[in-house]
Tab-separated table of C-alpha atoms in Angstrom:
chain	number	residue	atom	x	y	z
A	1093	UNK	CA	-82.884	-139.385	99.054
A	1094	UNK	CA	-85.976	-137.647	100.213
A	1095	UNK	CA	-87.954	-140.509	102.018
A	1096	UNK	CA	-86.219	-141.317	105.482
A	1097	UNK	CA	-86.941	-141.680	109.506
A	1098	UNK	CA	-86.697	-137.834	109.642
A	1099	UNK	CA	-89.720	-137.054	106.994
A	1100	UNK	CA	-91.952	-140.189	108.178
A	1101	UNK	CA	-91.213	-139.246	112.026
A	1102	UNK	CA	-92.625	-135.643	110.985
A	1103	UNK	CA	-95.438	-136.936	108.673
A	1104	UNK	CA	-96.567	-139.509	111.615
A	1105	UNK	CA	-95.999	-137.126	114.177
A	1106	UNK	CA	-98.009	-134.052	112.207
A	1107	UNK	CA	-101.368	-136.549	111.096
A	1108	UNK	CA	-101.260	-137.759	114.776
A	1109	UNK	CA	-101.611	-133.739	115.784
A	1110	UNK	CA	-105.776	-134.568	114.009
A	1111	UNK	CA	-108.108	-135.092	116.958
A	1112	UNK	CA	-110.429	-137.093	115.056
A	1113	UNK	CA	-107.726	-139.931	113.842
A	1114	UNK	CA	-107.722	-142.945	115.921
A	1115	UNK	CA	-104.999	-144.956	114.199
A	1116	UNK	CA	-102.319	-144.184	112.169
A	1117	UNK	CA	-99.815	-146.758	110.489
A	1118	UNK	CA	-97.578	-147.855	107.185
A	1119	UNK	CA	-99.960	-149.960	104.816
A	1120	UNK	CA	-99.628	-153.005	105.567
A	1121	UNK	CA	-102.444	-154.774	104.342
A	1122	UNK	CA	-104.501	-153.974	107.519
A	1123	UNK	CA	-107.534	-153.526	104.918
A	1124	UNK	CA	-106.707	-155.831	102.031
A	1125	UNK	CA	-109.537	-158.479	101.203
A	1126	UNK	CA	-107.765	-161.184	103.410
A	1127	UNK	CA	-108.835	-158.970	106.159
A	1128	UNK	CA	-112.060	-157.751	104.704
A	1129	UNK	CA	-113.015	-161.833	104.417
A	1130	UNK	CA	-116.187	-163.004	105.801
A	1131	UNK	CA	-114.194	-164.713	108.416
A	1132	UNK	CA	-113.038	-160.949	109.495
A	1133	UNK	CA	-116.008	-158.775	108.997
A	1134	UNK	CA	-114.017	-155.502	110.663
A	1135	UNK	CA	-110.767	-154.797	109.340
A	1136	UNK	CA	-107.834	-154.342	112.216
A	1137	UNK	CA	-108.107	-150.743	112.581
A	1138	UNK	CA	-110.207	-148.167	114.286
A	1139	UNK	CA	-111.787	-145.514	112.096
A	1140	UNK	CA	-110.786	-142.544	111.417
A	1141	UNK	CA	-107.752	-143.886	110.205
A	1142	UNK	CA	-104.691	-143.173	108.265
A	1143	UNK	CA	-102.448	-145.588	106.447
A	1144	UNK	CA	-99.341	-144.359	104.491
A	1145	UNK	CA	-98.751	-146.423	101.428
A	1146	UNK	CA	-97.597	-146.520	97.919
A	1147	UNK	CA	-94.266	-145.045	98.899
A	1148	UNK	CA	-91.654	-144.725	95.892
A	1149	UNK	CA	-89.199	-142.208	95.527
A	1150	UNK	CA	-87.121	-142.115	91.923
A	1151	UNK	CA	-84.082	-140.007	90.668
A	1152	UNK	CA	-85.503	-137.605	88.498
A	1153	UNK	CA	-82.490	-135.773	86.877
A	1154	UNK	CA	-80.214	-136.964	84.061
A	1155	UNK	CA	-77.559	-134.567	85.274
A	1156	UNK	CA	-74.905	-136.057	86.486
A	1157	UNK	CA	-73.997	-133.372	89.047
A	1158	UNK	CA	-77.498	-132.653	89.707
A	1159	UNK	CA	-79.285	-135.307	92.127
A	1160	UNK	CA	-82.891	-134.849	92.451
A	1161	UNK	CA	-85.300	-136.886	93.447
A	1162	UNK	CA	-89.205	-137.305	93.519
A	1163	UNK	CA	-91.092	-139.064	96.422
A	1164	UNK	CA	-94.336	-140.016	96.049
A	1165	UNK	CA	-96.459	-141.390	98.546
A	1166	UNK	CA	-100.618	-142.055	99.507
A	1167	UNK	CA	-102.262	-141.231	102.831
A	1168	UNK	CA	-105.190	-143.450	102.854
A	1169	UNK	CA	-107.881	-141.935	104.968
A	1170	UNK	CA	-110.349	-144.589	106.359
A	1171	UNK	CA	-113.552	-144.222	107.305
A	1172	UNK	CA	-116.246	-146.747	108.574
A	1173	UNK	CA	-119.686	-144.796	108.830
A	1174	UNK	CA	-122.713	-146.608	108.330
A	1175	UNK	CA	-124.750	-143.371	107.965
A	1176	UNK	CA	-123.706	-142.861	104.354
A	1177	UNK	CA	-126.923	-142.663	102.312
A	1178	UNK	CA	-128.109	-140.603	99.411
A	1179	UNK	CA	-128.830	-137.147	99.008
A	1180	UNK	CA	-132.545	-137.489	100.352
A	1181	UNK	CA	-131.195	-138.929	103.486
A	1182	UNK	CA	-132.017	-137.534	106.897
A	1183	UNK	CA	-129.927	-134.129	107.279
A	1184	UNK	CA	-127.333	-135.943	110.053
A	1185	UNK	CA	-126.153	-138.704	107.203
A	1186	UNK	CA	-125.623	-135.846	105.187
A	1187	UNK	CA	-123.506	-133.892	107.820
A	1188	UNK	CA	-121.506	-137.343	108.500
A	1189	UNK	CA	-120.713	-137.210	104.220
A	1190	UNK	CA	-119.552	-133.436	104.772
A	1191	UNK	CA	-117.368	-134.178	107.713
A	1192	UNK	CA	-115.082	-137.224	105.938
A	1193	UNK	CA	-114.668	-134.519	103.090
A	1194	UNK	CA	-113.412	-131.751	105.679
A	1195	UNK	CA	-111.365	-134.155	107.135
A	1196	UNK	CA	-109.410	-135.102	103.751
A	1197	UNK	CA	-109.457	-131.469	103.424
A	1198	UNK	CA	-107.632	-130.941	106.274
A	1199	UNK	CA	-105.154	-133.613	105.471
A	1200	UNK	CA	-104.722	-132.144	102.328
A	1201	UNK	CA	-103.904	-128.541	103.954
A	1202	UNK	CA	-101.752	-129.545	106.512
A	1203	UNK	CA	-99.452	-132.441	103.938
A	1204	UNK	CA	-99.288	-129.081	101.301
A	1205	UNK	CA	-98.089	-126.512	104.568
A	1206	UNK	CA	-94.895	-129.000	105.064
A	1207	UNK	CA	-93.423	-128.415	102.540
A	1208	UNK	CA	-93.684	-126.018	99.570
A	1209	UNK	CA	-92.776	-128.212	97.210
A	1210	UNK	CA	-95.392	-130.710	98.129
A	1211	UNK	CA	-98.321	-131.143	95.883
A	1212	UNK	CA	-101.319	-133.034	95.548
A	1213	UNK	CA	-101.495	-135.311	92.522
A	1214	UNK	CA	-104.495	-136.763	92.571
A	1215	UNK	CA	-107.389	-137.654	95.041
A	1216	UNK	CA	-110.234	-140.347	94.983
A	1217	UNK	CA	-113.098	-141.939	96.951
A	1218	UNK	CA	-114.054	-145.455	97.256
A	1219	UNK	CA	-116.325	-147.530	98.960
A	1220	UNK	CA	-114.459	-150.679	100.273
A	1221	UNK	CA	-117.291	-152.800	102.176
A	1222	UNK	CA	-120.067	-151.937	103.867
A	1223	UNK	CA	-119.864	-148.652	105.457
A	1224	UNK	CA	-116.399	-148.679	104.856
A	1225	UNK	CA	-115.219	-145.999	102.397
A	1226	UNK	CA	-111.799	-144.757	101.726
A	1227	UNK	CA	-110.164	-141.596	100.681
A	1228	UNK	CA	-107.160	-141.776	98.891
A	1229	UNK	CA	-104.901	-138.842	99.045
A	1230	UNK	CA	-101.691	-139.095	96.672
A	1231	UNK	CA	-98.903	-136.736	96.885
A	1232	UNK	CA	-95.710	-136.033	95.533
A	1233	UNK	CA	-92.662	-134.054	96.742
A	1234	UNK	CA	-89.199	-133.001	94.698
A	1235	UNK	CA	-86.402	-132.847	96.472
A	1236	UNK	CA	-84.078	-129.641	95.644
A	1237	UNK	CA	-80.387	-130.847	95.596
């Protein structure tokens, strides 16, 4: 088994080690639309943040004597800017745009140094509400048993 305390106390402990994040947590539902209601305009968290989630790990070997295992797992990178605009926006909502993408960037260097046999799968933006736009970084690593 590849997902345990010892990998999320490192992966928690390493995405903490980013200045810039103000909250880090497990998904749980801290931005789902019960929370983005109009009822609760702001979702629980404070931006930048990072929520692990979509966490499955599956045995990947028909061997018998073989046990190996792949983990795969999303770091949801949060961001609530309001200066988001288009491209003929003023030069500072521009510069707001380029510093989300070095900061999932970053993420994405520092996940891949862990572990060499970490790898990103796939990554994605999305604007949730508002000024709220999310970054979702998914990952996969193969254990080596």
């Amino acid at each position: 088994m590849i997902w345990n305390k010892a990998l999320r106390t490192q992966l928690f402990a390493d995405l903490a080690a980013i200045d810039e994040i103000r909250y880090l947590s497990m998904d749980f539902g801290q931005v789902d639309d019960s929370y983005l209601s109009e009822e609760t305009p702001h979702p629980p968290i404070i931006t930048p943040a990072i929520l692990l989630s979509d966490i499955r790990e599956e045995r990947t070997s028909s061997d018998k004597d073989l046990d190996r295992y792949q983990l795969t797992f999303t770091v949801r990178l949060l961001i609530d800017d309001a200066r988001f605009a288009t491209a003929t926006a003023p030069q500072v909502h521009l510069v707001a745009y380029d510093n989300a993408l070095a900061l999932s960037e970053r993420i994405i260097t520092l996940l891949l140094s862990l572990n060499p046999r970490m790898t990103l799968e796939s990554r994605s933006e999305a604007q949730l509400r508002d000024s709220l736009r999310q970054y979702n970084l998914s990952f996969s690593l193969t254990s080596n048993f």
